[in-house]
Coordinates of C-alpha atoms in Angstrom, one line a residue:
X129 CA 0.0 0.0 0.0
X130 CA 1.5 3.3 -1.1
X131 CA -0.6 6.0 0.5
X132 CA 0.0 9.7 0.2
X133 CA -1.9 12.6 1.9
X134 CA -1.4 16.2 1.1
X135 CA -0.1 18.5 3.8
X136 CA 1.2 20.4 5.6
X137 CA -0.5 19.8 8.9
X138 CA 0.3 21.5 12.3
X139 CA 2.5 19.5 14.6
X140 CA 0.7 17.0 16.8
X141 CA 1.0 17.5 20.5
X142 CA -0.2 15.8 23.7
X143 CA -3.3 18.0 24.0
X144 CA -4.5 16.6 20.6
X145 CA -4.3 13.1 22.0
X146 CA -6.0 14.1 25.2
X147 CA -8.8 15.8 23.2
X148 CA -9.2 12.6 21.2
X149 CA -9.4 10.6 24.4
X150 CA -12.3 12.7 25.6
X151 CA -14.0 12.4 22.2
X152 CA -13.7 8.6 22.4
X153 CA -15.1 8.3 25.9
X154 CA -18.0 5.9 25.7
X155 CA -17.1 5.0 22.1
X156 CA -13.9 3.0 22.3
X157 CA -13.3 0.5 25.0
X158 CA -10.5 0.9 27.5
X159 CA -9.0 -2.5 26.6
X160 CA -7.6 -5.0 29.1
X161 CA -3.9 -5.3 30.1
X162 CA -3.0 -8.9 30.6
X163 CA 0.2 -10.2 32.2
X164 CA 2.1 -13.0 30.4
X165 CA 4.0 -15.3 32.7
X166 CA 5.7 -17.1 29.8
X167 CA 7.0 -13.9 28.2
X168 CA 8.0 -12.6 31.6
X169 CA 10.2 -15.6 32.2
X170 CA 11.7 -15.3 28.8
X171 CA 12.4 -11.6 29.0
X172 CA 13.4 -11.7 32.6
X173 CA 11.1 -8.8 33.5
X174 CA 7.4 -8.2 33.7
X175 CA 5.6 -8.4 30.3
X176 CA 2.1 -7.1 29.8
X177 CA -0.2 -7.5 26.7
X178 CA -2.3 -4.5 25.8
X179 CA -5.3 -6.2 24.2
X180 CA -6.6 -4.0 21.3
X181 CA -7.6 -7.2 19.6
X182 CA -10.6 -7.0 22.1
X183 CA -11.5 -3.5 20.9
X184 CA -14.8 -2.8 19.1
X185 CA -14.4 -4.0 15.5
X186 CA -11.4 -6.1 16.7
X187 CA -8.7 -3.6 16.4
X188 CA -7.4 -0.1 17.4
X189 CA -8.6 1.4 14.1
X190 CA -11.9 2.5 15.4
X191 CA -10.1 5.1 17.6
X192 CA -8.5 7.1 14.7
X193 CA -11.5 6.7 12.3
X194 CA -13.9 8.1 14.9
X195 CA -11.8 11.1 15.7
X196 CA -11.2 11.9 12.1
X197 CA -14.9 11.6 11.0
X198 CA -16.1 13.4 14.2
X199 CA -13.9 16.3 13.2
X200 CA -15.5 16.8 9.8
X201 CA -17.7 19.9 9.2
X202 CA -21.4 19.5 8.7
X203 CA -21.0 20.0 4.9
X204 CA -18.3 17.3 4.8
X205 CA -20.4 14.9 6.8
X206 CA -23.3 15.5 4.4
X207 CA -21.1 14.4 1.5
X208 CA -20.2 11.1 3.2
X209 CA -16.9 9.4 3.6
X210 CA -15.0 6.8 1.6
X211 CA -12.1 4.5 2.6
X212 CA -10.0 1.8 1.1
X213 CA -9.0 -1.2 3.1
X214 CA -8.7 -5.0 3.2
X215 CA -9.9 -5.3 6.8
X216 CA -9.4 -3.4 10.0
X217 CA -9.6 0.2 8.7
X218 CA -12.7 -0.7 6.7
X219 CA -14.5 -1.9 9.9
X220 CA -13.3 1.0 11.9
X221 CA -14.6 3.5 9.4
X222 CA -17.8 1.7 9.0
X223 CA -18.7 1.6 12.7
X224 CA -17.4 5.2 13.3
X225 CA -19.6 6.4 10.5
X226 CA -22.6 4.6 11.7
X227 CA -22.2 6.0 15.2
X228 CA -21.9 9.5 13.9
X229 CA -24.7 9.2 11.3
X230 CA -22.4 9.6 8.3
X231 CA -22.8 7.7 5.1
X232 CA -19.8 5.5 4.4
X233 CA -18.5 3.7 1.3
X234 CA -15.6 1.3 1.7
X235 CA -13.7 -0.1 -1.2
X236 CA -12.1 -3.5 -0.6
X237 CA -10.0 -5.8 -2.8
X238 CA -11.9 -8.6 -4.7
X239 CA -10.0 -11.2 -2.7
X240 CA -10.7 -9.7 0.7
X241 CA -11.6 -12.3 3.4
X242 CA -15.3 -12.9 3.4
X243 CA -15.7 -12.4 7.2
X244 CA -14.1 -9.0 7.0
X245 CA -16.4 -8.0 4.0
X246 CA -19.4 -9.2 5.9
X247 CA -18.5 -7.4 9.1
X248 CA -17.9 -4.1 7.2
X249 CA -21.3 -4.4 5.7
X250 CA -22.9 -5.2 9.0
X251 CA -21.4 -2.1 10.6
X252 CA -23.3 -0.1 8.0
X253 CA -20.9 0.7 5.1
X254 CA -21.7 0.2 1.5
X255 CA -18.9 -2.1 0.3
X256 CA -17.5 -2.0 -3.2
X257 CA -15.2 -4.8 -4.3
X258 CA -12.6 -3.4 -6.7
X259 CA -9.1 -4.5 -7.7
X260 CA -7.0 -7.4 -6.7
X261 CA -4.3 -5.5 -4.8
X262 CA -4.8 -2.6 -2.3
X263 CA -3.2 -0.1 -4.6
X264 CA -5.9 -0.6 -7.1
X265 CA -8.6 -0.4 -4.4
X266 CA -7.1 2.8 -3.1
X267 CA -7.1 4.4 -6.6
X268 CA -10.8 3.5 -7.0
X269 CA -11.6 5.0 -3.6
X270 CA -9.8 8.2 -4.4
X271 CA -11.5 8.5 -7.7
X272 CA -14.8 8.0 -6.0
X273 CA -14.0 10.8 -3.6
X274 CA -13.1 13.1 -6.5
X275 CA -16.3 12.3 -8.4
X276 CA -18.7 12.4 -5.4
X277 CA -17.2 14.9 -3.0
X278 CA -17.0 12.2 -0.3
X279 CA -14.2 12.7 2.2
X280 CA -11.4 10.2 1.9
X281 CA -10.5 8.8 5.3
X282 CA -6.8 7.8 5.2
X283 CA -5.8 4.8 7.3
X284 CA -2.8 6.5 8.9
X285 CA -1.6 9.7 7.2
X286 CA -3.6 12.4 9.0
X287 CA -3.2 14.1 12.4
X288 CA -6.7 13.2 13.6
X289 CA -6.1 9.5 12.8
X290 CA -2.8 9.6 14.7
X291 CA -4.3 11.5 17.7
X292 CA -7.0 8.8 17.9
X293 CA -4.5 6.0 17.8
X294 CA -2.4 7.8 20.4
X295 CA -5.1 7.3 23.0
X296 CA -3.7 3.7 23.3
X297 CA -0.5 5.3 24.7
X298 CA -2.4 7.2 27.4
X299 CA -4.2 4.0 28.5
X300 CA -0.9 2.1 28.7
X301 CA 0.5 4.8 31.1
X302 CA -2.6 4.7 33.2
X303 CA -2.7 0.9 33.3
X304 CA 1.0 0.2 33.7
X305 CA 2.6 3.4 35.1
X306 CA 5.9 1.6 35.8
X307 CA 6.3 0.7 32.1
X308 CA 9.8 1.1 30.7
X309 CA 9.4 -0.3 27.1
X310 CA 6.4 -0.2 24.7
X311 CA 6.6 -2.5 21.7
X312 CA 4.2 -1.8 18.8
X313 CA 3.7 -3.1 15.3
X314 CA 4.1 -0.6 12.4
X315 CA 2.8 -0.3 8.9
X316 CA 2.4 3.2 7.8
X317 CA 3.3 4.4 11.3
X318 CA 0.1 6.0 12.5
X319 CA -0.3 3.9 15.7
X320 CA 3.4 4.1 16.7
X321 CA 3.5 7.9 16.0
X322 CA 0.4 8.5 18.1
X323 CA 1.6 6.4 21.0
X324 CA 5.0 8.1 20.8
X325 CA 3.5 11.6 21.0
X326 CA 1.5 10.8 24.1
X327 CA 4.0 8.7 25.9
X328 CA 7.2 10.8 25.2
X329 CA 5.4 13.9 26.4
X330 CA 4.6 12.4 29.8
X331 CA 7.4 9.8 30.2
X332 CA 10.4 10.6 28.0
X333 CA 12.3 7.8 29.7
X334 CA 10.0 5.1 28.2
X335 CA 11.6 3.3 25.2
X336 CA 9.3 2.8 22.2
X337 CA 10.2 0.0 19.8
X338 CA 8.4 -0.3 16.4
X339 CA 8.2 -3.7 14.7
X340 CA 7.8 -4.3 11.0
X341 CA 7.5 -7.5 9.0
X342 CA 10.8 -8.1 7.2
X343 CA 9.1 -8.4 3.9
X344 CA 7.2 -5.1 4.4
X345 CA 9.8 -3.0 6.2
X346 CA 9.5 0.5 4.7
X347 CA 10.7 2.4 7.7
X348 CA 14.4 1.3 8.0
X349 CA 15.3 2.5 4.5
X350 CA 13.1 5.6 4.9
X351 CA 14.8 6.5 8.2
X352 CA 18.2 6.0 6.6
X353 CA 17.3 8.3 3.7
X354 CA 15.7 10.9 6.0
X355 CA 12.4 10.9 4.2
X356 CA 9.7 8.4 3.2
X357 CA 10.7 6.0 0.4
X358 CA 8.7 3.2 -1.3
X359 CA 9.9 -0.4 -1.1
X360 CA 8.0 -1.7 -4.1
X361 CA 5.8 -4.7 -3.4
X362 CA 5.7 -5.6 0.3
X363 CA 5.2 -9.3 1.0
X364 CA 4.0 -10.6 4.4
X365 CA 1.2 -12.6 5.9
X366 CA 0.7 -9.6 8.3
X367 CA -1.7 -7.6 6.1
X368 CA -2.4 -5.1 8.9
X369 CA 1.2 -3.8 8.6
X370 CA 1.7 -4.6 4.9
X371 CA 2.5 -1.0 3.7
X372 CA 5.0 -0.1 1.0
X373 CA 5.7 3.5 2.1
X374 CA 5.5 5.4 5.4
X375 CA 3.0 8.1 5.8
X376 CA 4.3 11.7 5.4
X377 CA 2.7 12.8 8.7
X378 CA 3.7 9.9 10.9
X379 CA 7.2 9.6 9.5
X380 CA 8.5 12.8 11.1
X381 CA 7.0 11.7 14.5
X382 CA 8.4 8.2 14.2
X383 CA 11.8 9.6 13.3
X384 CA 11.9 12.0 16.2
X385 CA 10.1 10.0 18.9
X386 CA 10.4 6.2 18.3
X387 CA 13.6 4.9 19.7
X388 CA 14.1 1.8 17.4
X389 CA 12.5 0.0 14.6
X390 CA 13.0 -3.8 14.4
X391 CA 12.0 -6.4 11.8
X392 CA 10.6 -9.9 12.3
X393 CA 10.4 -12.9 10.0
X394 CA 7.3 -14.8 8.9
X395 CA 8.4 -17.7 11.1
X396 CA 8.6 -15.4 14.1
X397 CA 5.2 -14.0 13.3
X398 CA 3.7 -17.5 13.1
X399 CA 5.3 -18.6 16.4
X400 CA 4.1 -15.4 18.1
X401 CA 0.5 -16.0 16.9
X402 CA 0.7 -19.6 18.1
X403 CA 2.0 -18.4 21.5
X404 CA -0.8 -15.9 21.9
X405 CA -3.3 -18.6 21.2
X406 CA -1.8 -21.3 23.4
X407 CA -0.4 -19.4 26.3
X408 CA -2.5 -16.2 26.5
X409 CA -5.7 -17.7 25.1
X410 CA -6.0 -14.7 22.8
X411 CA -6.9 -14.7 19.1
X412 CA -4.5 -12.3 17.4
X413 CA -3.8 -11.6 13.8
X414 CA -0.2 -11.7 12.5
X415 CA 0.2 -7.9 12.5
X416 CA -1.1 -7.8 16.1
X417 CA 1.4 -10.5 17.1
X418 CA 4.4 -8.7 15.7
X419 CA 5.4 -7.2 19.1
X420 CA 5.4 -10.6 20.6
X421 CA 7.5 -11.9 17.7
X422 CA 10.1 -9.2 18.5
X423 CA 10.2 -10.3 22.1
X424 CA 10.6 -13.9 21.1
X425 CA 13.4 -13.1 18.6
X426 CA 15.6 -11.2 21.1
X427 CA 14.1 -11.3 24.6
X428 CA 17.1 -10.2 26.6
X429 CA 17.3 -6.8 24.8
X430 CA 14.1 -5.4 26.3
X431 CA 14.1 -3.5 29.5
X432 CA 11.1 -4.2 31.7
X433 CA 8.4 -3.8 32.5
X434 CA 7.4 -4.2 28.9
X435 CA 4.0 -3.6 27.3
X436 CA 3.5 -5.4 24.0
X437 CA 0.5 -4.0 22.0
X438 CA -1.7 -6.7 20.4
X439 CA -3.2 -4.3 17.8
X440 CA -5.8 -6.5 16.3
X441 CA -7.5 -9.9 16.2
X442 CA -9.3 -9.9 12.8
X443 CA -7.8 -13.0 11.3
X444 CA -9.5 -15.0 8.5
X445 CA -10.1 -18.6 9.7
X446 CA -8.4 -20.0 6.6
X447 CA -5.3 -17.8 7.2
X448 CA -5.4 -18.8 10.8
X449 CA -5.3 -22.4 9.9
X450 CA -2.3 -21.9 7.6
X451 CA -0.5 -19.6 10.1
X452 CA -1.0 -22.1 12.9
X453 CA 0.5 -24.9 10.8
X454 CA 3.4 -22.6 9.9
X455 CA 3.8 -21.7 13.5
X456 CA 3.8 -25.4 14.5
X457 CA 6.5 -26.1 12.0
X458 CA 8.6 -23.1 13.1
X459 CA 8.3 -24.2 16.7
X460 CA 9.4 -27.7 15.9
X461 CA 6.0 -29.2 16.5
X462 CA 5.7 -30.8 13.0
X463 CA 8.3 -32.8 11.2
X464 CA 8.3 -33.9 7.6
X465 CA 10.5 -36.8 6.6
X466 CA 11.1 -39.0 3.5
X467 CA 12.5 -42.5 3.9
X468 CA 13.2 -45.5 1.7
X469 CA 12.0 -48.9 2.7
X470 CA 12.2 -52.3 1.2
X471 CA 8.8 -53.0 -0.4
X472 CA 7.8 -56.0 1.6
X473 CA 4.9 -57.0 4.0
X474 CA 5.5 -55.7 7.5
X475 CA 8.0 -53.0 6.5
X476 CA 5.6 -50.1 7.3
X477 CA 4.5 -51.7 10.6
X478 CA 8.2 -52.0 11.6
X479 CA 8.7 -48.3 10.8
X480 CA 5.6 -47.2 12.8
X481 CA 6.8 -49.3 15.7
X482 CA 10.1 -47.4 15.7
X483 CA 8.2 -44.1 15.7
X484 CA 6.1 -45.2 18.6
X485 CA 9.2 -45.9 20.7
X486 CA 10.3 -42.2 20.4
X487 CA 6.7 -41.0 20.9
X488 CA 6.2 -39.3 17.5
X489 CA 2.6 -39.1 16.4
X490 CA 2.0 -39.9 12.7
X491 CA -0.4 -37.4 11.1
X492 CA -0.1 -38.6 7.4
X493 CA 1.7 -41.1 5.3
X494 CA 2.3 -41.1 1.6
X495 CA 3.9 -43.8 -0.7
X496 CA 5.8 -43.4 -3.9
X497 CA 6.6 -46.5 -5.9
X498 CA 7.1 -45.1 -9.4
X499 CA 10.1 -42.8 -9.0
X500 CA 12.8 -43.8 -11.5
X501 CA 15.4 -43.2 -8.7
X502 CA 13.9 -46.1 -6.7
X503 CA 15.1 -49.7 -7.0
X504 CA 12.8 -52.5 -8.0
X505 CA 12.2 -53.5 -4.4
X506 CA 12.2 -50.0 -2.9
X507 CA 9.3 -47.7 -1.9
X508 CA 9.6 -44.1 -0.7
X509 CA 7.5 -43.1 2.3
X510 CA 6.7 -39.5 3.2
X511 CA 5.8 -39.0 6.8
X512 CA 4.1 -36.0 8.5
X513 CA 4.7 -36.2 12.2
X514 CA 3.6 -34.3 15.3
X515 CA 6.5 -33.7 17.6
X516 CA 7.2 -31.9 20.9
X517 CA 9.8 -29.4 19.8
X518 CA 13.2 -29.0 18.0
X519 CA 15.0 -31.4 20.4
X520 CA 12.4 -34.1 19.9
X521 CA 12.7 -33.6 16.1
X522 CA 16.4 -34.4 16.3
X523 CA 15.7 -37.4 18.6
X524 CA 13.2 -38.8 16.1
X525 CA 15.5 -38.4 13.1
X526 CA 18.5 -39.9 15.0
X527 CA 16.4 -42.9 16.2
X528 CA 15.4 -43.6 12.6
X529 CA 18.9 -43.4 11.3
X530 CA 20.1 -45.7 14.2
X531 CA 17.5 -48.2 13.1
X532 CA 19.0 -48.3 9.6
X533 CA 16.6 -46.1 7.7
X534 CA 17.8 -43.6 5.0
X535 CA 16.3 -40.3 6.2
X536 CA 16.1 -37.8 3.4
X537 CA 14.5 -34.9 5.3

C-alpha cells in the first residue's frame, strides 16, 4: 500500500491526543492489560499485553477513524466518507460512520476475506469490491472521492487519525505506570506515532520500539534516507502492517520519537501468533502478534516492565489455519520426513513401531513406488509427524537413522 496525503499539517501534541481521548469516551473500549508469565520468564522482566484485539471491530482502528470523522464539518459529513482497506480500517470507518450518522462507502479488494467484508457491511458501510491489490482499491476510492465529494479517510496519514491511535498510549501509562518499554507493530506508522506523541510527552524515559515484518519494512530505508521512500511490493502474511511507504505525517513523528524499529520474519510471526493462542488464550492476527514476535526473537534486549501491544484480532479462519500450521513447523512441532523402505509386507509396521518408541505421532503417510530413482524393491515413504519441539525432532531423526533407515529430510 503506497498512500499519500497532502499537507502540511500543524504538529501533533499531547493536547491533541487528550482531546481525542475525551471524544472517544463511551465509544472506544479501554481494553484490558494482561500479564504474560511465559514472556515474563523469557524476557526476565514483567511483560504485559495490551489487548486491542478485544477493541470494538477487533482492532485499534476505530479510535482514529472516529476522531477523524467526528472532526468533519457539517458540509463534509453530508457528503459522506470513503475509505480503502482490506480489513481493520474498513471496519473502523464503517462503525465510526454509523455511530456519527455519516454515510460511508468502503472499497475492498476482490479477494478480501469474506468475514471482513461481511463485518464491514454489518457495521453499515456500502462495500464495493474493486481491484486485486490494495493499490488498485485505493485508486478506486480516491477516484470516487473526486467524483462524489466524499471525504477520503486515510488509514494513517492524518493528524486526527494519529491522535485517535495515540489514546492507546495514554491508556498504557494509566494501566501500567511503571512501564519502561512499549513494543508496537508498524505499517504506515500512525499507531506508533500517536503512542510516541502521548508517551514521550509524559514519560520521555519510556523506550518505544516499532516492529515491522521483514518483507514489508518500509521504515528502515526511509529513516536511513531521511524521508519516506517506497519499497516496491511488500510481502508478508501480516496484512495489517503490509505497507510499502511510510505516511508523510507519521514519518516525522516516528523519526523524532520512536527509539528503534526492528523487523521480524514470517516464522517469528507465526510462532508469536501460536504463543498468543496457546499461552494467553487470545486470538491475534499476524500484525497484532508482531510485538510478541520481536520479544521472542531477542528477549534479553528489552528493559522491563514491557508492554506489547496486540493491535488486532481480525484474522481470517483459513489464514489462521495456515499460520498455525506454519507456527507449529517453526516451533518444531511438526516434522516432515522422507525415507526409503524395502517394499515387503510388514516394513511399514516396523517403521511405525520405531516411531512409537520415540513418541512421534503420525499425522499422514504417503507412498511413492514409481520414481525412477527407486530400486525395483524400494518404496519411498513420506511422513508427516507431530513432535514436541526441536530437540524431539532431532531425537526422532536420530532414532530412525540408528534403526538403519535412510532419512532424506
